[in-house]
Short mmCIF file of C-alpha atoms and ligand atoms in Angstrom, two decimals:
data_model
loop_
_atom_site.label_atom_id
_atom_site.label_comp_id
_atom_site.label_asym_id
_atom_site.label_seq_id
_atom_site.Cartn_x
_atom_site.Cartn_y
_atom_site.Cartn_z
CA UNK A 1 27.25 -9.13 -4.79
CA UNK A 2 23.42 -10.47 -4.94
CA UNK A 3 21.25 -8.92 -7.41
CA UNK A 4 18.86 -5.96 -6.74
CA UNK A 5 15.37 -6.85 -6.01
CA UNK A 6 12.74 -4.72 -7.36
CA UNK A 7 8.80 -4.38 -6.75
CA UNK A 8 7.38 -5.53 -10.61
CA UNK A 9 3.73 -4.51 -11.48
CA UNK A 10 2.78 -7.83 -13.13
CA UNK A 11 -0.60 -7.45 -13.02
CA UNK A 12 -3.68 -4.47 -12.44
CA UNK A 13 -7.11 -4.59 -11.84
CA UNK A 14 -10.53 -2.54 -11.67
CA UNK A 15 -13.94 -3.07 -10.26
CA UNK A 16 -16.72 -0.55 -10.85
CA UNK A 17 -20.45 -1.14 -9.39
CA UNK A 18 -22.84 -1.49 -12.07
CA UNK A 19 -24.80 2.12 -11.57
CA UNK A 20 -23.69 4.77 -13.31
CA UNK A 21 -24.81 7.91 -12.48
CA UNK A 22 -25.11 11.37 -14.57
CA UNK A 23 -24.87 14.82 -13.38
CA UNK A 24 -28.20 15.50 -14.12
CA UNK A 25 -29.26 12.36 -12.87
CA UNK A 26 -27.67 12.86 -9.35
CA UNK A 27 -29.17 16.38 -9.12
CA UNK A 28 -32.23 15.70 -9.99
CA UNK A 29 -32.11 12.52 -7.29
CA UNK A 30 -30.78 14.67 -4.51
CA UNK A 31 -32.46 17.68 -5.19
CA UNK A 32 -29.05 19.61 -5.86
CA UNK A 33 -28.99 23.33 -7.06
CA UNK A 34 -26.20 22.39 -9.75
CA UNK A 35 -25.98 21.63 -13.30
CA UNK A 36 -23.89 19.26 -15.77
CA UNK A 37 -22.62 22.42 -17.24
CA UNK A 38 -21.15 24.02 -14.09
CA UNK A 39 -19.84 20.61 -12.81
CA UNK A 40 -17.98 19.47 -16.14
CA UNK A 41 -16.80 23.15 -16.57
CA UNK A 42 -14.87 23.20 -12.91
CA UNK A 43 -14.20 19.31 -12.46
CA UNK A 44 -14.29 17.40 -15.55
CA UNK A 45 -16.61 15.19 -13.83
CA UNK A 46 -19.57 13.89 -16.07
CA UNK A 47 -20.33 10.96 -14.35
CA UNK A 48 -19.70 8.02 -11.21
CA UNK A 49 -20.47 4.64 -10.02
CA UNK A 50 -22.35 3.99 -7.01
CA UNK A 51 -22.08 0.83 -4.97
CA UNK A 52 -25.14 -1.26 -4.47
CA UNK A 53 -26.33 -1.76 -1.28
CA UNK A 54 -24.47 -4.60 -0.02
CA UNK A 55 -21.27 -3.94 -1.72
CA UNK A 56 -18.52 -2.97 0.25
CA UNK A 57 -14.63 -1.76 -0.04
CA UNK A 58 -14.17 -5.31 0.98
CA UNK A 59 -16.28 -7.02 -1.91
CA UNK A 60 -15.20 -4.59 -4.82
CA UNK A 61 -11.51 -4.92 -3.41
CA UNK A 62 -11.77 -8.86 -3.78
CA UNK A 63 -13.22 -8.18 -7.89
CA UNK A 64 -10.14 -5.96 -8.38
CA UNK A 65 -7.61 -8.39 -6.87
CA UNK A 66 -9.26 -11.29 -8.61
CA UNK A 67 -8.78 -9.42 -12.06
CA UNK A 68 -5.04 -8.34 -11.08
CA UNK A 69 -3.93 -11.63 -10.62
CA UNK A 70 -5.73 -13.04 -13.62
CA UNK A 71 -3.82 -10.53 -15.74
CA UNK A 72 -0.49 -11.27 -13.82
CA UNK A 73 -0.92 -15.16 -14.47
CA UNK A 74 -0.92 -15.88 -10.69
CA UNK A 75 -2.72 -17.50 -8.33
CA UNK A 76 -3.53 -16.79 -4.41
CA UNK A 77 -0.82 -18.85 -3.61
CA UNK A 78 1.53 -16.35 -4.66
CA UNK A 79 0.03 -13.88 -2.36
CA UNK A 80 2.25 -12.94 0.67
CA UNK A 81 0.62 -9.84 1.45
CA UNK A 82 -2.45 -7.74 1.18
CA UNK A 83 -1.99 -3.88 1.57
CA UNK A 84 -5.44 -1.78 1.13
CA UNK A 85 -5.89 2.03 1.46
CA UNK A 86 -9.10 2.94 2.11
CA UNK A 87 -10.64 5.79 3.83
CA UNK A 88 -14.22 3.79 3.82
CA UNK A 89 -13.33 0.19 5.48
CA UNK A 90 -16.43 -2.13 6.01
CA UNK A 91 -15.84 -1.76 9.82
CA UNK A 92 -12.90 -0.73 12.29
CA UNK A 93 -11.88 -4.23 12.39
CA UNK A 94 -11.37 -6.94 10.63
CA UNK A 95 -9.15 -4.46 8.23
CA UNK A 96 -10.79 -4.42 5.20
CA UNK A 97 -7.38 -6.09 3.92
CA UNK A 98 -7.79 -9.04 6.21
CA UNK A 99 -11.68 -9.34 4.80
CA UNK A 100 -10.20 -9.43 1.53
CA UNK A 101 -7.46 -11.76 2.09
CA UNK A 102 -9.91 -14.22 3.59
CA UNK A 103 -12.51 -13.44 0.48
CA UNK A 104 -9.55 -14.43 -1.62
CA UNK A 105 -8.88 -17.68 0.19
CA UNK A 106 -5.35 -16.54 0.83
CA UNK A 107 -4.30 -18.79 3.69
CA UNK A 108 -0.72 -17.27 4.84
CA UNK A 109 1.08 -14.04 5.12
CA UNK A 110 -0.30 -10.83 6.32
CA UNK A 111 -3.02 -8.12 5.80
CA UNK A 112 -3.61 -4.65 6.72
CA UNK A 113 -4.92 -1.44 6.06
CA UNK A 114 -3.46 2.29 5.73
CA UNK A 115 -4.97 5.34 6.06
CA UNK A 116 -3.89 8.27 3.44
CA UNK A 117 -7.21 9.55 1.98
CA UNK A 118 -6.74 10.36 -1.48
CA UNK A 119 -2.55 9.41 -1.75
CA UNK A 120 -3.38 6.11 0.01
CA UNK A 121 -2.63 4.09 -3.30
CA UNK A 122 0.57 5.84 -3.38
CA UNK A 123 1.52 5.09 -0.04
CA UNK A 124 0.49 1.01 -0.14
CA UNK A 125 2.83 1.20 -3.14
CA UNK A 126 5.49 2.51 -1.13
CA UNK A 127 5.15 0.37 1.47
CA UNK A 128 4.57 -2.79 -0.85
CA UNK A 129 8.07 -1.50 -2.67
CA UNK A 130 9.84 -1.65 0.81
CA UNK A 131 8.64 -4.81 2.02
CA UNK A 132 9.48 -6.60 -1.40
CA UNK A 133 12.90 -4.75 -1.18
CA UNK A 134 13.78 -6.05 2.31
CA UNK A 135 12.89 -9.24 1.46
CA UNK A 136 9.49 -9.60 3.78
CA UNK A 137 7.41 -10.61 0.69
CA UNK A 138 7.54 -11.72 -2.54
CA UNK A 139 3.81 -10.99 -3.70
CA UNK A 140 1.82 -7.99 -2.59
CA UNK A 141 -1.75 -7.12 -3.59
CA UNK A 142 -1.91 -3.31 -3.52
CA UNK A 143 -5.55 -2.19 -3.45
CA UNK A 144 -7.35 0.87 -3.10
CA UNK A 145 -11.21 0.64 -2.42
CA UNK A 146 -13.74 3.17 -1.68
CA UNK A 147 -17.19 3.69 -0.98
CA UNK A 148 -17.22 7.38 -0.53
CA UNK A 149 -21.11 7.56 -1.53
CA UNK A 150 -21.59 6.54 2.09
CA UNK A 151 -19.47 9.54 3.70
CA UNK A 152 -20.88 12.39 1.62
CA UNK A 153 -23.22 15.21 2.67
CA UNK A 154 -26.15 15.19 -0.06
CA UNK A 155 -26.67 18.42 0.59
CA UNK A 156 -23.55 19.72 -0.03
CA UNK A 157 -23.38 20.47 -3.38
CA UNK A 158 -19.91 21.54 -3.50
CA UNK A 159 -18.52 18.08 -2.32
CA UNK A 160 -21.29 15.24 -2.94
CA UNK A 161 -20.76 15.93 -6.77
CA UNK A 162 -17.11 15.32 -6.80
CA UNK A 163 -16.94 11.62 -5.50
CA UNK A 164 -17.76 7.94 -6.93
CA UNK A 165 -17.09 4.40 -5.70
CA UNK A 166 -14.88 1.56 -6.99
CA UNK A 167 -11.74 -0.25 -6.56
CA UNK A 168 -8.55 -1.06 -8.03
CA UNK A 169 -5.45 -3.47 -7.30
CA UNK A 170 -2.08 -4.46 -8.44
CA UNK A 171 -0.12 -7.41 -7.85
CA UNK A 172 3.68 -6.15 -7.18
CA UNK A 173 6.06 -9.29 -7.30
CA UNK A 174 9.80 -9.53 -6.64
CA UNK A 175 12.05 -9.67 -9.19
CA UNK A 176 15.77 -10.17 -9.13
CA UNK A 177 17.89 -7.92 -11.46
CA UNK A 178 15.14 -6.57 -13.68
CA UNK A 179 14.81 -3.34 -15.49
CA UNK A 180 11.23 -3.28 -14.57
CA UNK A 181 9.71 -2.36 -11.76
CA UNK A 182 9.16 0.59 -9.20
CA UNK A 183 11.78 2.94 -9.27
CA UNK A 184 11.15 5.08 -6.37
CA UNK A 185 8.15 6.35 -4.37
CA UNK A 186 7.96 10.09 -2.70
CA UNK A 187 5.94 10.63 0.37
CA UNK A 188 4.53 13.76 2.11
CA UNK A 189 2.24 14.71 4.40
CA UNK A 190 1.54 17.95 6.71
CA UNK A 191 -1.04 17.76 9.22
CA UNK A 192 -1.31 21.49 9.60
CA UNK A 193 -3.61 21.39 6.73
CA UNK A 194 -5.46 18.38 7.84
CA UNK A 195 -8.99 20.53 8.46
CA UNK A 196 -9.40 21.75 4.73
CA UNK A 197 -9.96 18.12 3.37
CA UNK A 198 -11.47 15.81 6.19
CA UNK A 199 -14.21 13.49 7.29
CA UNK A 200 -15.31 15.18 10.48
CA UNK A 201 -16.36 12.26 12.48
CA UNK A 202 -15.44 8.36 12.52
CA UNK A 203 -15.47 4.98 14.90
CA UNK A 204 -13.96 6.83 17.58
CA UNK A 205 -15.47 10.14 17.18
CA UNK A 206 -17.77 11.70 19.84
CA UNK A 207 -19.38 13.26 17.24
CA UNK A 208 -20.44 10.70 14.90
CA UNK A 209 -19.10 8.88 12.03
CA UNK A 210 -18.82 12.15 9.82
CA UNK A 211 -19.22 13.18 6.40
CA UNK A 212 -16.42 14.72 3.55
CA UNK A 213 -15.62 18.53 4.44
CA UNK A 214 -13.50 20.41 2.09
CA UNK A 215 -12.21 23.85 1.18
CA UNK A 216 -12.38 23.41 -2.08
CA UNK A 217 -10.46 26.43 -3.24
CA UNK A 218 -7.66 25.77 -0.39
CA UNK A 219 -7.05 22.25 -1.79
CA UNK A 220 -7.19 23.36 -5.34
CA UNK A 221 -4.11 25.76 -4.58
CA UNK A 222 -1.95 23.32 -2.60
CA UNK A 223 -2.71 20.52 -5.23
CA UNK A 224 -0.92 22.49 -7.99
CA UNK A 225 1.98 23.66 -6.41
CA UNK A 226 2.69 20.33 -4.04
CA UNK A 227 1.87 17.68 -7.17
CA UNK A 228 4.39 20.07 -8.86
CA UNK A 229 6.68 19.39 -6.73
CA UNK A 230 6.20 15.90 -6.11
CA UNK A 231 6.90 14.96 -9.65
CA UNK A 232 9.90 17.05 -9.89
CA UNK A 233 11.19 15.39 -7.18
CA UNK A 234 10.58 11.95 -8.51
CA UNK A 235 12.23 12.46 -12.03
CA UNK A 236 15.38 14.15 -10.14
CA UNK A 237 15.67 11.08 -7.98
CA UNK A 238 15.92 8.96 -11.04
CA UNK A 239 17.99 11.30 -13.10
CA UNK A 240 15.04 11.48 -15.56
CA UNK A 241 13.05 14.12 -17.28
CA UNK A 242 9.80 14.75 -18.75
CA UNK A 243 10.89 13.37 -22.39
CA UNK A 244 11.29 9.86 -20.19
CA UNK A 245 7.80 9.60 -19.27
CA UNK A 246 5.56 7.52 -20.97
CA UNK A 247 2.30 8.31 -19.25
CA UNK A 248 1.20 10.40 -16.46
CA UNK A 249 -1.44 8.48 -14.46
CA UNK A 250 -2.74 11.17 -11.75
CA UNK A 251 -5.10 10.88 -9.03
CA UNK A 252 -8.54 11.65 -10.45
CA UNK A 253 -10.12 14.50 -8.35
CA UNK A 254 -10.28 17.66 -11.22
CA UNK A 255 -9.38 17.70 -14.73
CA UNK A 256 -8.04 21.47 -14.22
CA UNK A 257 -5.61 19.81 -11.62
CA UNK A 258 -4.62 16.95 -14.25
CA UNK A 259 -4.28 19.21 -17.08
CA UNK A 260 -2.10 21.64 -15.02
CA UNK A 261 -0.03 18.31 -14.15
CA UNK A 262 0.24 17.49 -18.03
CA UNK A 263 1.54 20.91 -19.04
CA UNK A 264 4.04 21.18 -16.36
CA UNK A 265 5.32 17.76 -17.93
CA UNK A 266 5.07 19.06 -21.28
CA UNK A 267 2.75 15.89 -21.89
CA UNK A 268 -0.37 16.48 -23.96
CA UNK A 269 -3.44 14.70 -22.86
CA UNK A 270 -2.52 12.00 -25.10
CA UNK A 271 -0.49 10.74 -22.69
CA UNK A 272 -2.29 11.21 -19.49
CA UNK A 273 -4.60 8.36 -18.79
CA UNK A 274 -7.85 10.54 -17.40
CA UNK A 275 -11.05 8.74 -15.96
CA UNK A 276 -12.43 11.28 -13.75
CA UNK A 277 -15.36 12.36 -16.70
CA UNK A 278 -16.83 8.64 -16.06
CA UNK A 279 -15.36 7.67 -12.48
CA UNK A 280 -15.12 11.06 -10.99
CA UNK A 281 -12.99 11.05 -7.67
CA UNK A 282 -12.56 7.60 -6.39
CA UNK A 283 -10.01 8.42 -3.74
CA UNK A 284 -7.55 5.64 -3.25
CA UNK A 285 -8.87 3.59 -5.99
CA UNK A 286 -8.66 6.03 -8.78
CA UNK A 287 -5.02 5.66 -9.69
CA UNK A 288 -5.37 1.54 -9.87
CA UNK A 289 -8.45 1.80 -11.79
CA UNK A 290 -6.84 3.88 -14.46
CA UNK A 291 -3.81 1.44 -14.63
CA UNK A 292 -6.08 -1.55 -14.82
CA UNK A 293 -7.59 0.60 -17.65
CA UNK A 294 -4.92 1.72 -19.56
CA UNK A 295 -3.11 -1.52 -19.49
CA UNK A 296 -6.03 -3.58 -20.79
CA UNK A 297 -6.74 -0.90 -23.60
CA UNK A 298 -3.05 -1.28 -24.63
CA UNK A 299 -1.80 2.31 -23.91
CA UNK A 300 0.40 1.35 -21.18
CA UNK A 301 3.17 -0.98 -23.20
CA UNK A 302 5.63 -3.26 -21.29
CA UNK A 303 8.68 -1.09 -20.88
CA UNK A 304 6.60 1.89 -20.38
CA UNK A 305 7.92 4.45 -17.72
CA UNK A 306 4.52 5.38 -15.68
CA UNK A 307 4.33 8.54 -13.35
CA UNK A 308 1.85 8.63 -10.50
CA UNK A 309 0.88 11.48 -8.32
CA UNK A 310 -1.88 11.93 -5.74
CA UNK A 311 -3.08 14.47 -3.00
CA UNK A 312 -5.45 13.87 -0.52
CA UNK A 313 -6.76 14.56 3.02
CA UNK A 314 -3.75 14.86 5.81
CA UNK A 315 -2.79 16.55 3.89
CA UNK A 316 -1.10 13.91 2.14
CA UNK A 317 0.69 13.83 -1.30
CA UNK A 318 3.32 11.95 -3.33
CA UNK A 319 4.56 10.57 -6.57
CA UNK A 320 5.91 7.10 -7.85
CA UNK A 321 7.41 6.25 -10.61
CA UNK A 322 7.32 2.35 -12.17
CA UNK A 323 8.66 1.25 -15.41
CA UNK A 324 6.24 -1.37 -16.59
N1 COA B 401 -23.03 23.81 -8.47
C1 COA B 401 -23.16 24.99 -8.78
N2 COA B 401 -22.50 25.63 -7.82
C2 COA B 401 -21.61 25.06 -7.21
C3 COA B 401 -21.35 23.70 -6.71
C4 COA B 401 -22.14 22.98 -7.82
N3 COA B 401 -22.32 21.51 -7.21
N4 COA B 401 -20.57 23.77 -5.95
C5 COA B 401 -20.48 24.88 -5.09
N5 COA B 401 -20.88 25.59 -5.98
C6 COA B 401 -21.07 27.29 -5.79
C7 COA B 401 -20.59 27.68 -4.48
O1 COA B 401 -21.53 27.84 -3.68
C8 COA B 401 -19.86 29.03 -5.09
O2 COA B 401 -21.31 30.14 -4.97
P1 COA B 401 -21.26 31.77 -4.03
O3 COA B 401 -20.04 32.21 -5.04
O4 COA B 401 -22.69 31.84 -4.77
O5 COA B 401 -20.84 31.36 -2.91
C9 COA B 401 -19.67 28.85 -6.30
O6 COA B 401 -19.68 27.72 -7.07
C10 COA B 401 -17.88 29.14 -6.17
O7 COA B 401 -17.38 28.31 -5.43
P2 COA B 401 -15.66 27.44 -4.83
O8 COA B 401 -15.80 26.68 -4.49
O9 COA B 401 -15.12 28.82 -4.97
O10 COA B 401 -15.88 27.24 -6.66
P3 COA B 401 -14.64 26.73 -7.46
O11 COA B 401 -14.36 27.42 -8.39
O12 COA B 401 -13.39 26.68 -6.46
O13 COA B 401 -15.11 25.30 -7.50
C11 COA B 401 -14.27 22.92 -6.86
C12 COA B 401 -14.94 24.23 -6.64
C13 COA B 401 -14.63 22.30 -5.72
C14 COA B 401 -15.10 22.06 -8.25
C15 COA B 401 -12.91 23.42 -6.80
O14 COA B 401 -12.58 24.28 -5.93
C16 COA B 401 -12.20 22.42 -6.83
O15 COA B 401 -11.54 21.53 -7.69
N6 COA B 401 -11.00 22.04 -6.20
C17 COA B 401 -10.33 21.03 -5.46
C18 COA B 401 -11.16 19.75 -5.19
C19 COA B 401 -10.14 18.75 -5.01
O16 COA B 401 -9.79 18.21 -5.91
N7 COA B 401 -10.60 17.50 -3.87
C20 COA B 401 -10.15 16.56 -3.95
C21 COA B 401 -8.64 16.28 -3.77
S1 COA B 401 -8.55 14.71 -3.30
#
């Protein structure tokens, strides 16, 4: 019997654009009828980063991948595949993944984008894990990279205050008989709810490229119930309980949703990685950015069980469990 192959997160990396904008600065700059107090109380968001002219999902993704490879002690020669989750690709094609592959100087393997909005990183991790387990790849860069500042309606105070730009990446490598690695991933979608969180246009649309539209209250209700079910599913699938979880690394959309998940899992905020205050919602980039921060500052240690969960447009949602 051959030993089981698992996908191990060997390195993490993040990239944030230099420009960080506070709630007050945003309100003044965009002439928004809002206050710092309203945004902080409802969302926990205090600041967000915005990409500079010329910065794109691929340019930020390249920086995040370089950081992830460096932390893993790996080189571009170890990369078999690049999988990018993004809702804000540089162009319809080449894919952002192919652009990142080229930019990194990877000369073999394959690269592609996938689309699952804010759940994109969990989806991409799931695909990488499956490809590693089936022997299709041994080193996979899994990237979430977003420039939501380019798809926001700056006259809609209910959405434009919620999002920021950035990129995160992990390098997942095949290990035989390892006690570390991705234990399982759990993906869900329900297209019947597509209209409550959407970009109302796109490259193939007759109505223009579109901006983010959201029914905030509806999304909030779905988030709390669906994420709770997804984390239960992930723990049950592995015969684990909330006591086993060292860190919850949730998608960073709203501190109230994050706190609700922490309470459900009996995890205090000292065991939840939170970046939403400084990054806002960076969609597919939020989980890998949080992983990059918490592995660098020593919170996430080798051997720690990390639970990740996300929900986003589609609706899509899911969870992943990984032993670091
Ligand atoms: N500043 C001030 N007032 C604002 C505002 C802002 N930035 N945005 C909305 N409001 C106002 C609304 O216009 C509304 O005013 P009205 O009562 O006069 O019509 C009021 O605040 C309440 O709006 P509502 O949308 O019901 O607020 P809410 O309490 O649901 O909070 C969200 C709004 C967006 C913060 C909240 O619904 C939320 O976090 N939803 C989940 C969003 C999410 O996580 N999305 C991403 C998932 S990937």
